[in-house]
Each structure stands twice: as C-alpha cells, then as structure tokens.
Short mmCIF file of C-alpha atoms in Angstrom, two decimals:
data_model
loop_
_atom_site.label_atom_id
_atom_site.label_comp_id
_atom_site.label_asym_id
_atom_site.label_seq_id
_atom_site.Cartn_x
_atom_site.Cartn_y
_atom_site.Cartn_z
CA MET A 931 203.22 75.45 165.43
CA ASP A 932 200.81 74.83 161.96
CA ASN A 933 202.13 72.74 159.85
CA ASN A 934 201.59 75.05 157.05
CA ASP A 935 204.07 76.95 158.41
CA ARG A 936 206.91 74.68 159.18
CA GLY A 937 208.58 74.64 155.74
CA ALA A 938 209.70 78.85 157.01
CA SER A 939 213.42 77.31 157.80
CA ALA A 940 213.42 76.31 154.39
CA PRO A 941 216.37 73.56 154.69
CA LEU A 942 215.70 72.43 151.06
CA THR A 943 217.02 75.43 148.10
CA SER A 944 216.72 74.09 145.10
CA TYR A 945 214.59 71.81 142.64
CA ALA A 946 217.80 69.56 142.43
CA GLU A 947 218.01 69.32 146.57
CA ALA A 948 214.34 68.83 146.51
CA VAL A 949 214.24 65.83 144.07
CA GLU A 950 218.14 64.35 145.70
CA TRP A 951 216.16 64.52 149.15
CA ILE A 952 213.14 62.72 148.48
CA ASN A 953 215.45 60.04 146.12
CA GLY A 954 217.12 59.84 149.89
CA LEU A 955 214.40 57.69 151.27
CA ILE A 956 214.93 55.06 148.24
CA PRO A 957 217.03 53.05 151.53
CA PHE A 958 214.39 52.87 153.89
CA GLY A 959 212.39 50.74 150.99
CA ILE A 960 209.17 49.52 150.29
CA ARG A 961 207.23 48.76 153.84
CA PRO A 962 203.99 47.85 152.94
CA GLY A 963 201.49 49.49 155.48
CA LEU A 964 199.48 52.85 155.70
CA GLU A 965 200.72 53.51 159.30
CA ARG A 966 203.05 56.58 158.44
CA ILE A 967 201.09 58.15 155.93
CA GLU A 968 198.38 58.36 157.87
CA ALA A 969 200.47 59.89 160.63
CA LEU A 970 201.71 62.58 157.72
CA MET A 971 198.55 63.78 156.47
CA ASP A 972 196.75 63.73 160.54
CA ARG A 973 199.80 66.01 160.81
CA PHE A 974 198.55 68.60 157.53
CA GLY A 975 194.75 68.05 158.98
CA HIS A 976 193.50 65.24 156.28
CA PRO A 977 193.57 67.15 152.59
CA HIS A 978 192.92 63.69 150.88
CA ARG A 979 189.50 64.19 152.55
CA ARG A 980 188.69 66.89 149.83
CA LEU A 981 189.47 65.42 146.75
CA LYS A 982 188.13 62.95 144.51
CA PHE A 983 189.46 59.97 143.01
CA VAL A 984 190.12 57.15 140.69
CA HIS A 985 191.87 54.73 142.41
CA VAL A 986 193.49 52.59 139.42
CA ALA A 987 195.27 48.83 140.46
CA GLY A 988 196.58 46.42 138.52
CA THR A 989 199.96 44.38 137.70
CA ASN A 990 199.63 45.92 133.98
CA GLY A 991 198.23 48.19 132.01
CA LYS A 992 197.85 51.11 135.49
CA GLY A 993 199.95 53.68 133.15
CA SER A 994 197.29 53.81 129.85
CA THR A 995 194.29 53.75 131.75
CA CYS A 996 195.35 56.51 133.86
CA ALA A 997 196.19 58.32 130.60
CA PHE A 998 193.09 58.12 128.91
CA LEU A 999 190.79 58.90 132.01
CA THR A 1000 192.74 61.87 132.07
CA SER A 1001 192.91 62.74 128.37
CA ALA A 1002 189.23 61.64 128.18
CA LEU A 1003 188.03 64.23 131.07
CA ILE A 1004 190.37 67.14 130.15
CA HIS A 1005 189.03 67.11 126.77
CA ASN A 1006 185.72 67.46 128.57
CA GLY A 1007 186.29 70.34 130.47
CA TYR A 1008 187.27 68.69 133.74
CA ASP A 1009 190.57 69.80 136.14
CA VAL A 1010 192.61 66.96 136.47
CA GLY A 1011 195.22 65.51 138.36
CA THR A 1012 196.85 62.25 137.53
CA PHE A 1013 199.87 60.50 139.71
CA THR A 1014 201.43 57.98 138.63
CA SER A 1015 204.65 55.77 138.89
CA PRO A 1016 207.15 55.50 137.81
CA TYR A 1017 208.25 58.18 135.39
CA ILE A 1018 210.33 57.79 132.28
CA THR A 1019 211.54 61.62 132.13
CA LYS A 1020 211.39 63.66 135.25
CA PHE A 1021 210.40 63.49 138.89
CA THR A 1022 207.80 65.69 138.22
CA ASN A 1023 206.20 63.51 135.69
CA ARG A 1024 204.41 61.78 138.47
CA PHE A 1025 202.44 64.69 139.55
CA GLN A 1026 200.80 66.27 136.90
CA TYR A 1027 196.90 68.77 136.86
CA ASN A 1028 195.48 68.68 133.05
CA GLY A 1029 198.61 66.87 131.52
CA ARG A 1030 201.34 69.10 132.90
CA ASP A 1031 204.01 68.37 135.40
CA ILE A 1032 204.09 70.20 139.02
CA PRO A 1033 206.34 73.20 137.97
CA ASP A 1034 209.73 72.89 139.90
CA GLU A 1035 209.49 75.94 142.35
CA THR A 1036 205.91 74.10 143.61
CA LEU A 1037 207.40 70.73 144.10
CA LEU A 1038 210.22 72.71 145.98
CA ALA A 1039 207.95 74.75 148.24
CA LEU A 1040 205.78 71.31 149.21
CA SER A 1041 209.34 69.85 150.07
CA ASN A 1042 209.48 72.59 152.31
CA ARG A 1043 206.33 71.70 153.45
CA LEU A 1044 206.89 68.06 153.81
CA HIS A 1045 210.61 68.26 155.19
CA PRO A 1046 210.66 68.76 159.05
CA VAL A 1047 207.29 66.59 159.58
CA VAL A 1048 209.24 63.51 157.45
CA GLU A 1049 211.83 64.71 160.40
CA GLU A 1050 209.66 64.57 163.03
CA LEU A 1051 208.28 61.14 162.44
CA ALA A 1052 211.82 60.06 161.23
CA GLU A 1053 212.33 59.91 165.55
CA THR A 1054 208.88 58.30 166.45
CA GLU A 1055 208.20 54.48 166.61
CA LEU A 1056 206.97 54.41 162.47
CA GLY A 1057 210.11 55.57 161.45
CA SER A 1058 211.04 57.20 158.31
CA PRO A 1059 208.77 57.75 156.07
CA THR A 1060 209.64 55.95 151.93
CA MET A 1061 210.25 58.14 149.17
CA PHE A 1062 207.06 56.70 147.37
CA GLU A 1063 205.36 57.77 151.04
CA VAL A 1064 206.68 61.24 150.98
CA SER A 1065 205.89 61.25 146.73
CA THR A 1066 202.34 60.42 147.43
CA ALA A 1067 201.78 62.89 150.61
CA LEU A 1068 203.50 65.76 148.42
CA ALA A 1069 200.72 64.83 145.30
CA ILE A 1070 198.00 65.16 147.85
CA LEU A 1071 199.18 68.27 149.22
CA TYR A 1072 199.83 69.64 145.68
CA TYR A 1073 196.02 68.92 144.43
CA ALA A 1074 194.25 69.61 147.38
CA ASP A 1075 196.90 72.66 148.47
CA VAL A 1076 197.95 74.20 145.36
CA CYS A 1077 195.68 73.29 141.87
CA PHE A 1078 192.35 72.04 143.21
CA PRO A 1079 191.46 69.05 140.54
CA ASP A 1080 187.52 68.17 140.07
CA VAL A 1081 189.60 64.99 139.86
CA VAL A 1082 192.78 62.77 140.71
CA ILE A 1083 193.35 59.66 138.42
CA TRP A 1084 195.64 57.53 141.09
CA GLU A 1085 198.18 55.23 139.96
CA THR A 1086 198.81 52.38 142.82
CA GLY A 1087 202.27 52.05 143.90
CA LEU A 1088 202.14 48.17 144.45
CA GLY A 1089 199.45 45.73 144.64
CA GLY A 1090 196.97 47.55 146.52
CA ARG A 1091 195.37 46.51 150.18
CA MET A 1092 198.67 47.77 152.00
CA ASP A 1093 199.86 50.44 148.96
CA VAL A 1094 200.22 53.80 150.57
CA THR A 1095 197.50 55.08 148.01
CA ASN A 1096 195.16 53.31 149.17
CA ILE A 1097 194.68 55.82 152.41
CA VAL A 1098 192.53 57.46 150.01
CA ASN A 1099 188.59 56.33 149.71
CA PRO A 1100 187.77 56.89 145.69
CA MET A 1101 184.75 57.18 143.84
CA LEU A 1102 185.41 54.34 141.72
CA SER A 1103 187.86 52.11 141.17
CA ILE A 1104 189.67 50.06 138.62
CA ILE A 1105 191.96 46.83 138.59
CA THR A 1106 193.08 46.18 135.48
CA ASN A 1107 194.59 42.80 135.48
CA VAL A 1108 196.26 40.43 138.12
CA GLY A 1109 200.35 38.87 136.77
CA HIS A 1110 203.06 37.71 137.85
CA ASP A 1111 204.98 40.30 139.32
CA HIS A 1112 206.40 41.61 142.73
CA MET A 1113 205.42 38.19 144.28
CA ASP A 1114 208.22 38.66 146.47
CA ILE A 1115 205.88 41.59 147.61
CA LEU A 1116 202.29 40.49 146.94
CA GLY A 1117 202.28 36.88 147.25
CA ASP A 1118 203.32 34.00 144.59
CA THR A 1119 200.12 32.79 143.44
CA LEU A 1120 197.37 34.63 141.23
CA GLU A 1121 194.81 34.54 144.15
CA LYS A 1122 197.05 36.17 146.73
CA ILE A 1123 198.56 39.10 144.41
CA ALA A 1124 194.25 39.51 143.54
CA ALA A 1125 193.61 39.61 146.74
CA GLU A 1126 196.01 42.54 147.22
CA LYS A 1127 194.83 44.28 144.11
CA ALA A 1128 191.28 44.28 145.49
CA GLY A 1129 192.19 45.64 148.82
CA ILE A 1130 191.86 48.97 146.83
CA ILE A 1131 187.74 48.11 146.92
CA LYS A 1132 185.58 50.36 149.40
CA ALA A 1133 181.87 49.87 150.71
CA GLY A 1134 179.44 51.08 148.02
CA VAL A 1135 182.38 52.43 145.86
CA PRO A 1136 181.62 50.93 142.16
CA VAL A 1137 184.99 48.67 140.74
CA VAL A 1138 185.58 48.15 136.87
CA THR A 1139 187.90 45.44 136.77
CA SER A 1140 189.54 43.40 133.06
CA VAL A 1141 191.06 40.50 134.94
CA SER A 1142 190.60 37.38 132.98
CA GLN A 1143 191.90 34.47 134.86
CA PRO A 1144 189.00 32.82 136.94
CA GLU A 1145 190.51 32.59 139.96
CA ALA A 1146 191.42 35.95 140.46
CA LEU A 1147 188.70 37.07 139.44
CA GLN A 1148 186.68 35.31 141.54
CA VAL A 1149 188.59 37.21 144.47
CA ILE A 1150 187.90 40.57 143.53
CA LYS A 1151 183.80 39.16 143.02
CA ASP A 1152 184.03 38.59 146.40
CA ALA A 1153 185.14 41.23 147.55
CA ALA A 1154 183.10 43.60 145.74
CA LYS A 1155 180.00 41.57 147.25
CA LEU A 1156 181.77 42.04 151.19
CA HIS A 1157 181.71 45.62 150.19
CA SER A 1158 178.79 46.00 148.64
CA SER A 1159 180.06 47.19 145.69
CA THR A 1160 178.55 46.75 142.20
CA CYS A 1161 181.66 44.85 139.99
CA TYR A 1162 181.96 46.07 136.53
CA THR A 1163 183.69 43.16 134.56
CA ALA A 1164 184.99 42.41 131.20
CA GLY A 1165 183.23 39.79 129.15
CA GLU A 1166 180.19 39.93 131.98
CA GLN A 1167 179.24 43.17 132.05
CA PHE A 1168 181.00 44.93 128.83
CA PHE A 1169 182.44 43.65 126.14
CA TYR A 1170 184.72 45.12 123.35
CA GLU A 1171 186.05 43.52 119.96
CA LYS A 1172 188.86 44.77 118.05
CA THR A 1173 187.73 46.51 114.33
CA ALA A 1174 191.59 46.93 113.11
CA VAL A 1175 194.63 47.33 113.71
CA GLY A 1176 198.01 48.78 111.95
CA GLU A 1177 201.58 50.09 112.88
CA ASP A 1178 199.80 53.65 113.34
CA GLY A 1179 196.76 52.90 115.45
CA GLN A 1180 194.14 50.30 115.78
CA SER A 1181 190.07 50.88 117.00
CA LEU A 1182 187.73 49.09 119.11
CA HIS A 1183 183.80 48.82 119.28
CA PHE A 1184 182.70 49.01 123.00
CA LYS A 1185 179.06 47.55 124.11
CA GLY A 1186 178.51 47.62 127.55
CA PRO A 1187 175.21 48.11 129.90
CA PHE A 1188 174.25 51.18 128.53
CA ARG A 1189 175.35 51.80 125.18
CA GLU A 1190 177.60 50.31 122.40
CA PHE A 1191 180.38 53.15 121.25
CA ASP A 1192 183.30 53.40 118.76
CA LEU A 1193 186.73 54.18 119.73
CA SER A 1194 189.90 54.48 117.88
CA LEU A 1195 193.38 54.72 119.23
CA SER A 1196 196.88 56.24 118.56
CA LEU A 1197 198.14 53.85 121.14
CA ARG A 1198 199.78 51.02 119.71
CA GLY A 1199 199.53 46.91 121.08
CA GLU A 1200 196.80 45.48 120.54
CA TYR A 1201 196.56 45.24 125.00
CA GLN A 1202 195.53 48.61 124.83
CA LEU A 1203 192.83 47.87 123.34
CA GLU A 1204 191.76 46.09 126.52
CA ASN A 1205 192.75 49.28 128.51
CA ALA A 1206 190.58 51.59 126.59
CA ALA A 1207 187.68 49.46 127.25
CA GLY A 1208 188.35 49.11 131.00
CA ALA A 1209 188.93 52.95 130.77
CA PHE A 1210 185.23 53.65 128.99
CA MET A 1211 183.53 51.49 130.74
CA ALA A 1212 184.89 53.84 134.08
CA LEU A 1213 183.47 56.64 132.39
CA GLU A 1214 180.31 55.33 131.81
CA VAL A 1215 180.02 54.80 135.54
CA LEU A 1216 180.76 58.20 135.93
CA ARG A 1217 178.42 59.07 133.32
CA GLN A 1218 175.35 57.37 134.57
CA TYR A 1219 175.77 57.42 138.18
CA MET A 1220 178.08 60.57 139.12
CA ALA A 1221 176.36 63.03 136.86
CA PHE A 1222 179.73 63.95 135.27
CA GLN A 1223 179.17 65.84 132.03
CA LEU A 1224 181.12 63.34 128.67
CA GLU A 1225 179.90 64.65 125.29
CA ASP A 1226 180.74 61.88 122.48
CA GLU A 1227 182.66 63.91 120.44
CA GLN A 1228 184.96 64.98 123.07
CA THR A 1229 185.42 61.45 124.80
CA THR A 1230 186.32 60.18 120.97
CA ALA A 1231 188.74 62.88 120.42
CA ALA A 1232 190.33 62.18 123.57
CA PHE A 1233 190.82 58.51 122.90
CA GLU A 1234 192.63 59.25 119.68
CA GLU A 1235 194.83 61.48 121.12
CA ALA A 1236 195.92 59.80 124.90
CA PHE A 1237 199.62 59.18 124.55
CA TRP A 1238 201.67 56.62 127.49
CA ALA A 1239 205.47 57.19 126.88
CA GLY A 1240 207.22 54.05 126.14
CA ARG A 1241 204.53 51.57 125.77
CA MET A 1242 204.67 50.51 121.92
CA GLU A 1243 206.40 53.79 121.42
CA LEU A 1244 207.53 54.37 118.24
CA VAL A 1245 210.05 56.53 118.59
CA GLN A 1246 212.61 56.66 115.69
CA LYS A 1247 210.37 55.42 111.43
CA ASN A 1248 214.26 55.11 110.32
CA PRO A 1249 214.84 52.41 110.68
CA ARG A 1250 212.34 51.65 113.13
CA ILE A 1251 212.23 51.55 116.52
CA LEU A 1252 210.09 50.92 119.16
CA MET A 1253 209.65 51.19 123.39
CA ASP A 1254 207.41 48.77 125.14
CA GLY A 1255 207.95 48.61 129.14
CA ALA A 1256 206.99 44.68 129.17
CA HIS A 1257 208.96 43.21 132.44
CA ASN A 1258 206.98 40.58 133.14
CA PRO A 1259 205.56 37.58 131.71
CA GLU A 1260 202.28 39.03 130.72
CA GLY A 1261 203.67 41.83 129.69
CA ALA A 1262 206.00 39.69 127.18
CA ALA A 1263 202.42 37.95 126.19
CA ALA A 1264 201.19 41.22 125.06
CA LEU A 1265 204.15 42.68 123.28
CA ALA A 1266 204.92 39.13 121.25
CA GLN A 1267 200.52 39.47 120.72
CA SER A 1268 201.34 42.89 119.25
CA LEU A 1269 204.21 41.82 116.83
CA GLN A 1270 202.34 39.37 115.74
CA ASN A 1271 199.10 41.21 114.43
CA GLY A 1272 199.44 44.74 112.89
CA TRP A 1273 203.24 44.63 111.80
CA THR A 1274 205.84 43.47 109.03
CA TYR A 1275 209.52 42.96 109.48
CA ASN A 1276 212.12 41.05 107.95
CA LYS A 1277 213.97 40.76 110.98
CA LEU A 1278 213.52 41.50 114.77
CA VAL A 1279 216.21 42.95 116.92
CA LEU A 1280 215.48 43.07 120.90
CA MET A 1281 217.33 45.08 123.18
CA MET A 1282 216.85 44.38 126.37
CA GLY A 1283 217.92 44.70 130.19
CA MET A 1284 215.70 44.02 133.50
CA LEU A 1285 216.22 44.03 136.83
CA SER A 1286 217.12 41.21 139.08
CA THR A 1287 214.10 40.57 141.25
CA LYS A 1288 212.10 39.39 138.15
CA SER A 1289 211.51 36.06 137.11
CA HIS A 1290 212.57 36.02 133.52
CA GLU A 1291 211.48 32.39 131.90
CA ASP A 1292 208.93 32.89 131.38
CA TYR A 1293 208.74 36.35 129.71
CA PHE A 1294 211.61 34.97 127.13
CA LYS A 1295 209.06 31.82 126.43
CA SER A 1296 206.53 34.23 125.04
CA ILE A 1297 208.88 36.84 123.20
CA LEU A 1298 211.78 34.07 122.12
CA PRO A 1299 210.33 32.95 119.29
CA LEU A 1300 209.57 35.87 116.71
CA VAL A 1301 213.53 37.70 117.45
CA ASP A 1302 216.17 36.77 114.87
CA GLU A 1303 218.55 39.33 117.28
CA LEU A 1304 218.54 39.28 121.29
CA ILE A 1305 220.81 41.66 123.02
CA LEU A 1306 221.07 41.75 126.57
CA THR A 1307 222.26 44.41 128.42
CA GLU A 1308 221.83 46.33 131.48
CA PRO A 1309 220.33 49.25 132.99
CA ASP A 1310 221.82 51.98 135.08
CA PHE A 1311 219.99 50.86 138.21
CA ARG A 1312 221.19 49.54 141.51
CA LYS A 1313 218.89 46.34 141.41
CA LYS A 1314 220.02 45.54 137.47
CA MET A 1315 220.20 41.76 136.45
CA ASN A 1316 223.42 40.35 134.53
CA ALA A 1317 223.43 40.57 131.25
CA SER A 1318 225.39 37.42 131.21
CA ALA A 1319 222.53 35.94 133.79
CA LEU A 1320 219.87 36.60 131.46
CA ALA A 1321 222.03 35.22 128.65
CA ASP A 1322 222.06 32.02 130.14
CA ILE A 1323 218.79 32.13 130.48
CA ALA A 1324 218.06 32.60 126.81
CA GLU A 1325 220.61 29.89 125.77
CA GLY A 1326 218.33 27.24 128.32
CA LEU A 1327 214.96 27.83 126.29
CA ARG A 1328 217.09 28.31 122.68
CA ALA A 1329 216.35 25.08 121.79
CA GLU A 1330 212.84 24.65 122.30
CA TYR A 1331 211.88 28.90 122.00
CA ALA A 1332 214.34 30.01 119.90
CA LYS A 1333 214.64 30.37 116.05
CA PRO A 1334 217.11 28.38 114.78
CA ASN A 1335 219.81 30.99 113.47
CA LEU A 1336 219.08 33.52 116.67
CA ARG A 1337 222.05 35.94 117.47
CA ILE A 1338 222.54 36.32 120.76
CA VAL A 1339 224.87 39.74 122.21
CA VAL A 1340 226.15 40.88 125.55
CA GLN A 1341 226.83 43.97 126.22
CA PRO A 1342 226.62 45.09 129.62
CA ASP A 1343 227.19 48.99 129.20
CA TRP A 1344 223.54 49.96 127.43
CA LYS A 1345 225.07 52.99 125.86
CA THR A 1346 227.19 50.64 123.72
CA ALA A 1347 224.37 48.01 123.47
CA LEU A 1348 222.59 51.08 122.25
CA ALA A 1349 225.08 51.23 118.76
CA GLU A 1350 225.50 47.51 118.62
CA PHE A 1351 221.72 47.60 118.17
CA LYS A 1352 220.84 50.91 116.07
CA ALA A 1353 223.70 49.58 113.65
CA SER A 1354 221.79 46.31 113.32
CA ILE A 1355 218.57 47.67 111.86
CA GLY A 1356 217.97 47.33 108.64
CA PRO A 1357 215.48 49.27 106.19
CA GLU A 1358 212.81 46.98 106.10
CA ASP A 1359 214.03 45.08 110.00
CA LEU A 1360 212.29 46.30 113.29
CA GLY A 1361 214.24 47.22 116.35
CA VAL A 1362 212.33 47.03 119.73
CA VAL A 1363 213.69 47.64 123.27
CA SER A 1364 211.58 46.46 125.98
CA GLY A 1365 212.24 45.41 129.15
CA THR A 1366 212.14 47.32 132.58
CA LEU A 1367 211.35 51.17 132.22
CA TYR A 1368 214.85 52.36 134.26
CA LEU A 1369 216.53 51.61 130.70
CA ILE A 1370 213.71 51.94 128.84
CA SER A 1371 213.73 55.77 130.44
CA ASP A 1372 217.35 56.32 129.74
CA VAL A 1373 217.67 54.78 126.50
CA ARG A 1374 214.74 56.72 125.10
CA ALA A 1375 216.02 59.49 126.32
CA GLN A 1376 219.48 59.45 124.17
CA LEU A 1377 217.15 58.32 120.63
CA LEU A 1378 214.98 61.63 121.89
CA HIS A 1379 218.14 63.66 122.29
CA GLN A 1380 216.68 64.80 125.98
CA ALA A 1381 219.37 66.13 127.64
CA ASP A 1382 217.76 66.42 131.02
CA SER A 1383 216.35 63.17 131.52
CA GLU A 1384 216.05 61.73 134.50
CA LYS A 1385 214.34 58.16 135.85
CA GLY A 1386 213.37 56.96 138.92
CA TRP A 1387 210.77 54.92 140.61
#
C-alpha cells in the first residue's frame, strides 16, 4: 500500500487530537540519532531531497536568526518555509510558510498520513519515533508535498550532529554561537558542544558562524576544513559595530567580504546585532554564490520588521514589561548587557522560573547585580525547578553579587507571582520576565490576553 494512501482510515479526527497524538510521544524523550527519521523518510520516498534548506544551529540566537532570514527572503519575493522550536503561542507556530502557521486542517491531514507509519515503526527494533521526530517529518511533508517553498529555514532542535534535522543536506549552514546548555546531552565542555553543533557542516556547503570562544571556534573551523567548506567567521571574514541603541530599536554597520551595509532593527537586545550580522552574512553568501536576487531596499525593510516573540519583547508600556527567554548563562549575560545599554529605570523587578535540567548559578551571577526585586516562580511544566531551590541559589550569591537591599519573593504559582510582579512595578520602573520559554509563553499569553495559547517544545 502506498504511504500516501495510508491515512484513508483517518484515525485522528480533529486538530486537537492530532496535537494530542504528537505530544503523546513526548515520553519517548530525546533520543539522539537519525535512524528513525531516515526510516520515516524512506517510507515516504525521501521528500526532503526535493527541498533547499538553510540549516541553523547554535546555543542562543537560532530563532532570531531564522526570523531575520525568513523576513529578508519573503520581502525579496521568495516563498519561505520556516521550521523552529519551541513555540510560544500555538503548536502550529513551528511550521510556517511565508510567515503564516500551517493551517489546522493541513496539520491534521499530514498527521493522518504519518500515524500508521509511526505505529508500524514502533513495532520494529527502532522503536517509536519521538515527538520531535514526528514533528520534523511533518514539516518535511508540509514543505515537500503541500506548499513547495523556494527555501526552508531549518532550525536544529538540539545540538546538530545527531539532531533529527540533520537528515537534510543544506545549501548553507549557520552556527550562531556555542554556550553552556543541554550539557547532559551535548557534553560538559565548550569543545564537545561545538563538535555537536559542527555536525551540521556538510561536504562543500559553506558555513557562517558567530562563535567567539577560541577553543569552540577551532572545532568548527576544523570541521569546515575537513569537509572542504568555506567558513565565514564573525571577526575574521565579516564584522559589525553598533551604531545606535535605544528602547525602540538599534542599528549596526556591517562589513563583509563583498561589501559594507547599514541595518536597523526593531528587535531589542544587544545580542541581536550579532544575530543580524550573521543572518546578513548568510544572505550575502546566497546572493553571491547561489544566484539569489536580493534587493537592498527590501532587505533593509525586512531587518527593520523582523520579529521574534519572547526575545527582549516589550509586551506592555505602562508600566513597562519586557520578556526575554534567557535561560542559560550566556543568555543571562546577554540580557544583563542589553539592560545596561539602552534602558533607563528606577527599579528593576525580575520575575523568573526555570527548568530543573539547567545550571542556574552562573545565570544569577550575571543578572543579580541589576535586580532590585526578584520574584521566583515555577513554570507549568513537568521538569520545573522548585522556586524555593532557586531562592536558595540566589541567597547563596547575595553577599557577593546582589544589591544590598535585594528583595526575594518565592511564589510557586506563576499566576499569583504574575499578579505580585505587576503590582511591584512603578511608573518609572522596568519589569522583566525571564527564564524558560515554558514560563514565558504562559505569562505572555496572560499579558496579551491570548485565550487560545498552547505551549511546548
């Protein structure tokens, strides 16, 4: 029986059922390796081979980089698929075509195509495909069989080398940066983590990277050399400098191997300058070597309009509430730098919640020196970090890192914590919600009154 006809029995009858089925695979966990996704794609005739990909890996900045690339290519008349994770508002966010989510009915139809094949594989020695493997397969079927984009911006889930997304052979690879995250899976040194990220580098495929640590960068350069791939490195082949920064945006001057260029961004956070420069370098490679027709005027507008939810996002102006999904040491350092450059406030009130799988001491070392009031809560998620355990870490660092009068509030219920947080922010103050995106998505939905919000990895 042809796999395209397997969905005839249509075991899933609604969008909600389809999402429930896919999320029901979460207990199979994160299982690095490509055997199951290769088996899935084999059953469908290798549809990924019909698509052109830009593969994006890195510890932080992947989503924003994807947003810049997607915006620029759409503005220049290209049809663009964008596959990202996690999502902030709804499960369909991760599968976009020209900036719009996959329709619910299309997700249902594709889930019904996948369902029998997933069930079949579950009975083999490979075991059941995971939630992320099924999501990746669904994305490929959507782009290859339904909407046919000119290019797919393709974000890794975790790492690179053994990540499910690495089944593709892209026309360009991007490694944004390397930091301390997912060390339980990717390794406990920057070199080991860099080696996993460098796993997306393919033979003869150029790579753009903003990795700065010498030991991590060397791993990436070695991988590029091994694969005869041209490596465009920030600080070597391309450069950028901040030309303006403020609460409403910022700008930079880019200097690359082909030309110089000025860009303005509405995305806040100084770290976005690095992401924008890397994305622009990637576009320069597509323009110079792959015959992409990119107009300067359209590209300029695209960078100004690019948006990524939950990253230095000002969700409320009176009082000011900023959301930033910084959840690892490098993210916290970038957030702290951004708050010090371009923001003025009387008091800084920080609400945060974390997952228990992360290391949080270094996070606090970066952010505590700026905070006047710290409200610790817990995300509505199975791997949440106990708020009182977070408070113990903060208390242990108080003497060396905190302001003398730092107030720490422990409120495990995030809705109650949010009410206390809002009540603590005066007209001249700045409120910041940070930490895991599982918390960010819930708080953002509440503040923006989005009743249909879902969330997840």
